[in-house]
Amino acid sequence: MEDIQATVPCRDSQLKELFELLGDGDEPLPCSIFISGNMATGKSLCVNSVLQYLGFKHIEIDCVECYAPKIMYECIICELFEEDENIKCETMVDLFNSLKRIENTREPIVIVFDRAERLRTMDHSIISSFLRLREFCNLNICTIFITHLIYENFYFRMGVREPIRLYFPNYSKEELFKIIFLKQKSFTYHLLFNYEVEDEIKAELDKPELFANFLNAFLSVFYRPCRDLIELQHMARNNFVKYCEPIIRNEIQAQDLTKLWRHISPILKSSLELLYLRISDSKPQNPSPGKENAEHAGSFNFENILKEELTSTKTFAQSFELPYYAKYLLIAAYLASYNPPKEDKRLFMKNHGKQRKRMQQVKAKAKINEKLNTQLGPKVFTLDRLLAIFYAILEDKIGLTSNLLAQIATLVELKLIAGGKEIDLDAAKYKCIVGYDFIAAVAQTVGFNVRKYLYDFI
Amino acid sequence: MESTVSVSKGVFLFPNGFKKVKSSKKKPESVFFEKLFEEESWYVVYKRNWDLIENVLQDLHHRTYSVLLNDIVNYIKEFSGRNEFSLDGIIPSATLLTGVNQPDHASQFTALLNIIREEITPHVAIINAQDAPSVKHLVENAVRQLICEQSQIDSSDCDDFNVKSKTKLKRGQYTMRALKNWYCSKYVNVSPKKNKHRVPPNTLVIVMPDFESFNCNVLQDFIMIVSSYTSCLPIVIVFGVATSVSALHKSFPYHISSKLLIKVFHSHSSPVYMNQVLDEIFLTHTSPFHLSGKAFELLTDVFLFYDFSVTGLIQSIKYCMMDHYYGDNMKSLCCQPDMLEETILNLSKEDLESIRQLMSFRPFLEQQDCRAKISLFEDDNYFRDVLYKQMNRLYDYLYSFYLCVRLLHAFVQDIPKNLLGKTVREIYTKCAVQDIVETTAFKECMQLLNFQSQMKLVETIKNGLKVVNTSLQNVSPVKPLQVTPKKNNMEDVIVNNHLGEGFVKNVRVHLLMFLRQIEKANTEATIITNSMETDDDVENVPGNRYKLKEKLLKATRVDRVQSEFEMVRLRFVSYLEEVFAKGLQPPHTQTFYEILFFNDVSNVKKQIVGSPRGALHTALSNPAHYLQCTCCQLASSESVVGSLPDLCLAYKLHRECGKHINLYDWLQAFAAVLRPDDDEDRHQHPVVQSRFTRAVAELQFLGFIKSSKRKTDHVMRLTW
């Protein structure tokens, strides 16, 4: 027990609970256990180490890998019988039948489903059957589901045997400190691997106090926006190198904590700022994975240019070149997506006649700011409309050539324009999926004023 | 025949090993073409020249990619070297930013694959987006390639494993588990036995050339799967991203991207590469084939405006070349200069006759005296001599022309405002289209050159000298003119002396001289600016002749005092103007330029920049254009005649309608054209009706109309 607690720090109560559930050899195993908790909270680690310690026969299955249930079944059989020659197991019934071949019905068997949230998208019966696997095949068998979702997110039909639930809470700040601190050796190794260091300073760097100090500083900045252990470790690794740089260069004594703090705090803040910038700048256009995306910005060893590219759409737009007409096509696509088709005539034709302002319209326009087309999502448009606008905004006359049409396909391929779901040769539908900033940057390179042609800004 | 017995009709497949036939079939076909043409001298020359160009291209290609590829290879090696897979669950991955020129990617990635196969590991999988619509396909594809590729390549090395894996795995069984088993049996289990030839376990490399077109959910799952296997399989992923790195970040949420260790590699941007290709291969005097200004402009425009594809550009040039040579023996003159004499001797009478008919021959003819004219037409041998002479002159001209283009580029490139363009190709286009010395842009440039500072000017002259030197170094062994056996009139010799190698050498001498003068004048000028009017200093210096001259010149100008440097500069610029005026005459002023320059732009344009809608429209509105028949001659494009094909008739009538077309009215109009005489029930005639129905169906098939549900008896127009 203590061995495990040493390898799996700060999860004492959970480990204990698992032991109580699985521990005694002569008792039958529980039917099924459901373990939930955020990412990187040590769920799999706990389960695996407990099972290993107990020496149970256990099978781990990564549900992501099982794009077909067949793979999962075959995987289970494979591991159970330790043979990999020509196993065929197409259905659940096959699985049960093969399981019944096991003679020793008292031998404990555990099946662990990692990332069990994927089971939800498979056939409904699969997860319910696994929940009561023991009933089906009369074995001392237990299924453990590990997922980052809570139990309520799993929707079951009637007649499900409720699993025993176990929750893994997030690590607290102190716990995080403790865990990362355990890895001090690897951190310093990483540092020494990258730098040539004199022996004297090496000894200094090896001291745990230095690392502890760094970790304190680091967590004080990063604990708030990020709780993910893996992520924090990665960030810490990068920043620890920077922390130690002045010591290696003999500029700051390793004992001079205040100086070191002064040195590192702007660096930490800047890497933190990167997170914030990422959220505020380019996120509004694709709002789905809000915070998470922000964090991963830090997880790469990228150069400065890259950082800038990530932080603003404008540099993103300038970071790659498009052919001249492709730029215009993209602009046309944007205009088609964000202008109501009714207004096309007014926007793109020279003699469109005067528009009489009706009171209703004026009111409608004045009142709702949030209904601006540019802030609503892009609308679909047809190929014809795209080409019509393209020719309207392009000054020189060019023929409608195959090269031009191929450009549209290219833009779709590059995920700048989204093609319609079903391919309809008669009326192909598209949608522009880049934001205003991007288009403004592109338009700038060809000297085109987008605002002039946007209905919202007139 | 039992197998084909069926209740309903059906198509039955009888496998008969057709595949094998197919691969062998291709060869005879190309041989057939070659056989057809190989007698013709133009084809031989074309073939030789194209091979030449292709070789040079490949060379350049390798040179440009090798740095990048080596970087990637080293990066991958770095990971293959590590035996302990210390990064838990993190996949090392290289991201190659390729730029948006889609057609070029293929060659880039095949080069990458080859180099990886050679240097790192035989286990490489390349997966295109269309092969991976779902995780299942993706995994199966990757695993199959990783396992099988091996057996193709070094089957001799370890047969026993391959046989085993080959026999064992069926299509559905290519899973990650299978891969793991295969890998373990291959490397991990073998190594303890100390098989000496299998030193380090090989890395597995998965290449995805078109990242953007992948479904990101599929990719996410794939990465999760791979990451769970990193502990036992050393996998490296290479992504080819066309846009920018943020595309990668946008499609992966945090928990996926934390599984990747990304390193970014930038490949050449394709405009840069295009400039390189053009500068080094096509815009040189050694290139056997030249594009006239207009053709060149067309091709570069296609590149810049449409697709950014170097491959496309090269193919277009190849097309131009084919068009240039095709079926024309005269063009066999368009070859390497050292083959010229032989080729001219081989020309037949008809070929010579067609050369005589070239447009550019006329001005030349007019310069000759009467007797020469007659013998040019009558005496083939004399004409051959002249032709040879003139062709050599043309080569000399080309040599100095390209030199001058480059020289001009060297002088102009850092002048503000970019009047003539920044790159050699832009300047070439301008020079080839018109006499550049006459243009205002050129004059302005020269004026601006006149304002350059000493330092700057020295620098540019040095650049210019570099250009001249390099071109003198790699001058092809052009036969000096004096060797040619002929009795030429004096004028020619003088003209000849002005161009060609002698001309270039002359330029070089002059440039060197100016450089020396300007460098020297540098110090003088500062002194003069210090003491504006006192010429004593200058007098004291033991000056050379130029200084004396300048002093005298200065003395004549009372109102405006010029430093010595300014004087030299002025003379330098006027010298430059002189040189360029001589060297940069546009190609179409030269005799027989048609032989070397491709000029038929309009003809090629249709093929290179295809316009499907335009072609369709012409075909339908003016069928005589393609049918070449006499019955459908139309007065104007709008007019309608009964003899037109039904489809064209229906098309023309439908163009007169609005968005919705009433079928009944349409039929009426259709019948009225077909049978103008009987008026009442013509539209009820079954022949008319069936013809009409068929035409409408065909229009629908072509995508011009579609049936609408909103209005009965109406169809919708789909084009505007």
XYZ file of C-alpha atoms in Angstrom, chain A residues 150-452:
303
model
C -19.527 12.917 -14.928
C -21.963 10.058 -14.695
C -24.967 12.195 -15.507
C -23.587 12.829 -18.978
C -24.051 9.196 -19.836
C -27.496 8.601 -21.060
C -28.811 5.127 -20.516
C -31.993 3.480 -21.426
C -33.924 1.710 -18.696
C -32.622 -1.246 -16.840
C -29.107 -0.249 -16.176
C -27.337 -1.524 -13.171
C -25.859 1.512 -11.521
C -22.092 1.328 -11.229
C -20.185 2.332 -8.132
C -19.057 5.867 -8.658
C -15.703 7.312 -7.774
C -14.700 10.924 -8.242
C -11.172 12.210 -8.604
C -10.994 15.882 -7.642
C -8.461 18.290 -9.091
C -5.135 18.586 -7.385
C -4.769 21.519 -5.073
C -1.890 23.932 -5.305
C 0.080 22.186 -2.603
C -0.455 18.835 -4.196
C 0.645 20.113 -7.545
C 3.754 21.455 -5.943
C 4.462 18.146 -4.327
C 4.005 16.174 -7.510
C 6.050 18.383 -9.735
C 8.699 18.563 -7.087
C 9.074 14.814 -7.221
C 10.306 15.174 -10.734
C 13.053 17.611 -9.900
C 15.706 15.213 -11.167
C 14.281 15.089 -14.634
C 14.004 18.849 -14.734
C 17.604 19.421 -13.914
C 18.569 16.662 -16.281
C 16.636 18.402 -19.014
C 18.468 21.601 -18.183
C 21.903 20.051 -18.132
C 21.161 18.236 -21.321
C 20.663 21.502 -23.107
C 23.442 23.565 -21.587
C 27.079 23.217 -20.872
C 27.488 23.934 -17.220
C 30.498 24.115 -14.955
C 30.614 21.641 -12.138
C 30.317 24.238 -9.454
C 27.125 25.654 -10.805
C 25.886 22.186 -11.523
C 25.906 21.452 -7.852
C 23.963 24.637 -7.233
C 21.401 23.744 -9.822
C 20.954 20.322 -8.377
C 19.878 21.717 -5.056
C 16.226 21.063 -4.372
C 15.791 24.472 -2.704
C 16.386 26.246 -5.972
C 13.798 24.186 -7.710
C 11.364 24.609 -4.868
C 11.744 28.340 -5.089
C 11.187 28.306 -8.767
C 8.162 26.127 -8.412
C 6.655 28.443 -5.866
C 7.050 31.369 -8.183
C 5.782 29.419 -11.108
C 2.687 28.101 -9.445
C 1.800 31.470 -7.995
C 1.430 32.722 -11.544
C 0.098 29.687 -13.320
C -2.109 27.981 -10.799
C -5.020 30.212 -11.455
C -5.440 29.794 -15.211
C -4.363 26.188 -15.481
C -4.846 23.106 -13.306
C -3.732 20.504 -15.722
C -0.761 18.679 -14.310
C 0.738 17.667 -17.629
C 0.419 21.138 -18.955
C 1.918 22.685 -15.871
C 4.829 20.329 -15.983
C 5.512 21.263 -19.535
C 5.351 24.964 -18.850
C 7.494 24.537 -15.793
C 10.093 22.721 -17.786
C 10.335 25.511 -20.303
C 10.400 28.209 -17.731
C 12.842 26.506 -15.434
C 15.420 26.698 -18.166
C 14.896 30.422 -18.380
C 14.993 30.655 -14.615
C 18.386 29.051 -14.508
C 19.896 30.871 -17.443
C 21.280 33.804 -15.442
C 22.740 31.400 -12.924
C 24.500 29.498 -15.643
C 25.815 32.725 -17.075
C 27.021 33.656 -13.602
C 24.990 36.828 -13.559
C 22.880 36.031 -10.558
C 23.873 33.947 -7.579
C 21.759 30.904 -7.048
C 21.018 32.058 -3.512
C 19.812 35.488 -4.507
C 16.138 34.771 -4.507
C 14.798 38.266 -4.953
C 16.939 38.875 -7.976
C 15.892 35.596 -9.478
C 12.288 36.433 -8.839
C 12.700 39.749 -10.506
C 14.270 38.035 -13.422
C 11.624 35.392 -13.873
C 8.427 37.200 -13.091
C 8.229 39.170 -16.344
C 9.010 36.016 -18.281
C 6.277 34.113 -16.551
C 3.885 36.942 -17.057
C 4.662 37.146 -20.727
C 4.009 33.489 -21.256
C 0.835 33.997 -19.321
C -0.078 36.978 -21.417
C 0.155 34.767 -24.413
C -2.724 32.809 -23.007
C -4.843 35.849 -22.514
C -4.050 37.265 -25.903
C -5.007 34.062 -27.500
C -8.374 34.155 -25.878
C -9.200 37.738 -26.530
C -7.931 38.100 -30.055
C -8.679 35.234 -32.302
C -11.119 33.269 -30.259
C -14.327 35.092 -31.095
C -14.333 33.557 -34.533
C -14.177 29.980 -33.392
C -15.457 29.973 -29.903
C -15.618 26.242 -29.306
C -12.597 25.213 -27.252
C -12.125 28.454 -25.411
C -9.772 28.086 -22.558
C -8.164 24.879 -23.576
C -6.876 26.286 -26.780
C -5.371 29.096 -24.882
C -3.341 26.793 -22.807
C -1.933 24.751 -25.544
C -0.361 27.843 -26.959
C 2.226 27.381 -24.312
C 2.866 23.769 -24.981
C 5.005 24.201 -28.021
C 8.536 25.157 -28.515
C 7.837 27.728 -31.120
C 9.775 30.672 -32.340
C 8.795 34.264 -31.938
C 7.196 34.620 -35.318
C 4.948 31.782 -34.516
C 3.829 33.407 -31.338
C 2.804 36.498 -33.175
C 1.075 34.467 -35.787
C -0.963 32.769 -33.152
C -1.886 35.874 -31.344
C -3.437 37.818 -34.167
C -5.413 36.918 -37.207
C -3.827 39.669 -39.150
C -0.405 38.128 -39.095
C -2.004 34.809 -39.790
C -3.433 36.228 -42.960
C -0.134 37.686 -43.973
C 1.804 34.611 -43.112
C 0.927 32.880 -46.326
C 0.580 34.077 -49.846
C -2.403 33.539 -52.048
C -2.505 34.124 -55.772
C -3.956 37.460 -56.766
C -7.304 36.277 -58.001
C -7.633 33.841 -55.156
C -7.480 36.815 -52.820
C -10.259 38.528 -54.687
C -12.272 35.350 -54.712
C -11.875 35.098 -50.991
C -12.974 38.668 -50.524
C -15.938 38.060 -52.785
C -16.810 35.013 -50.756
C -16.683 37.031 -47.585
C -18.889 39.731 -49.050
C -21.343 37.137 -50.278
C -21.445 35.535 -46.874
C -21.958 38.672 -44.866
C -24.177 40.766 -47.095
C -27.849 40.072 -47.559
C -28.476 39.032 -51.178
C -31.168 41.685 -51.465
C -28.620 44.435 -51.176
C -26.249 43.100 -53.805
C -27.658 45.335 -56.464
C -27.157 48.432 -54.384
C -23.672 47.509 -53.280
C -22.106 46.325 -56.451
C -23.772 48.153 -59.290
C -22.905 51.614 -60.382
C -26.375 52.888 -61.216
C -28.488 51.283 -58.625
C -30.858 54.159 -58.261
C -31.643 55.966 -55.101
C -32.959 54.034 -52.228
C -35.822 55.460 -50.366
C -35.312 55.215 -46.670
C -38.285 53.832 -45.009
C -38.840 54.696 -41.415
C -38.949 51.074 -40.478
C -35.548 50.415 -41.908
C -33.935 53.335 -40.220
C -35.318 52.218 -36.938
C -34.269 48.658 -37.491
C -30.787 49.717 -38.266
C -30.430 52.108 -35.410
C -31.786 49.779 -32.848
C -29.990 46.517 -33.125
C -26.319 46.602 -33.050
C -25.944 42.985 -32.215
C -27.793 42.003 -35.322
C -24.984 43.241 -37.515
C -24.421 40.800 -40.287
C -20.714 40.732 -39.660
C -21.304 39.563 -36.165
C -23.784 36.919 -37.066
C -22.464 33.776 -38.617
C -21.712 33.541 -42.316
C -24.585 32.765 -44.647
C -24.425 30.322 -47.492
C -24.196 31.580 -51.045
C -24.247 29.978 -54.461
C -21.404 29.762 -56.888
C -23.148 32.129 -59.273
C -23.448 34.818 -56.680
C -19.819 34.424 -55.735
C -18.710 34.850 -59.325
C -21.011 37.794 -59.881
C -19.576 39.604 -56.889
C -16.089 38.608 -57.907
C -16.526 40.222 -61.280
C -18.125 43.253 -59.721
C -15.244 44.007 -57.402
C -12.486 43.135 -59.830
C -11.445 46.012 -61.998
C -9.806 44.253 -64.906
C -11.879 42.043 -67.112
C -10.828 38.447 -67.177
C -12.443 35.390 -68.625
C -14.070 32.721 -66.547
C -11.392 30.128 -66.968
C -10.828 26.716 -65.584
C -7.916 28.049 -63.558
C -10.237 30.453 -61.823
C -12.734 27.744 -61.001
C -9.929 25.565 -59.739
C -9.029 28.357 -57.341
C -12.377 28.039 -55.644
C -11.705 24.385 -55.060
C -8.305 25.284 -53.679
C -9.808 27.753 -51.247
C -12.215 25.103 -50.083
C -9.322 22.731 -49.660
C -7.458 25.257 -47.561
C -10.459 25.595 -45.301
C -10.931 29.255 -46.060
C -14.250 28.611 -47.706
C -16.476 25.765 -46.601
C -18.099 23.776 -49.327
C -21.622 22.470 -49.095
C -22.139 19.157 -47.391
C -23.679 17.308 -50.294
C -22.276 17.787 -53.730
C -24.917 19.282 -55.911
C -23.743 19.975 -59.401
C -26.627 22.272 -60.183
C -26.272 24.661 -57.308
C -23.069 24.412 -55.353
C -23.319 26.214 -52.033
C -20.454 27.730 -50.117
C -19.759 29.610 -46.959
C -16.861 31.848 -46.108
C -15.294 30.738 -42.854
C -12.681 33.359 -42.150
C -13.293 36.414 -40.063
C -13.308 40.114 -40.750
C -9.773 40.662 -39.518
C -8.457 38.108 -41.895
C -10.307 39.545 -44.849
C -9.241 43.047 -43.963
C -5.626 41.914 -43.966
C -6.009 40.161 -47.289
C -7.827 43.118 -48.803
C -5.081 45.399 -47.648
C -2.524 43.477 -49.641
C -4.461 44.013 -52.853
C -5.480 47.554 -52.005
C -9.162 46.922 -51.672
C -11.509 48.542 -49.211
C -13.788 45.896 -47.795
C -15.769 48.214 -45.597
C -17.023 50.042 -48.624
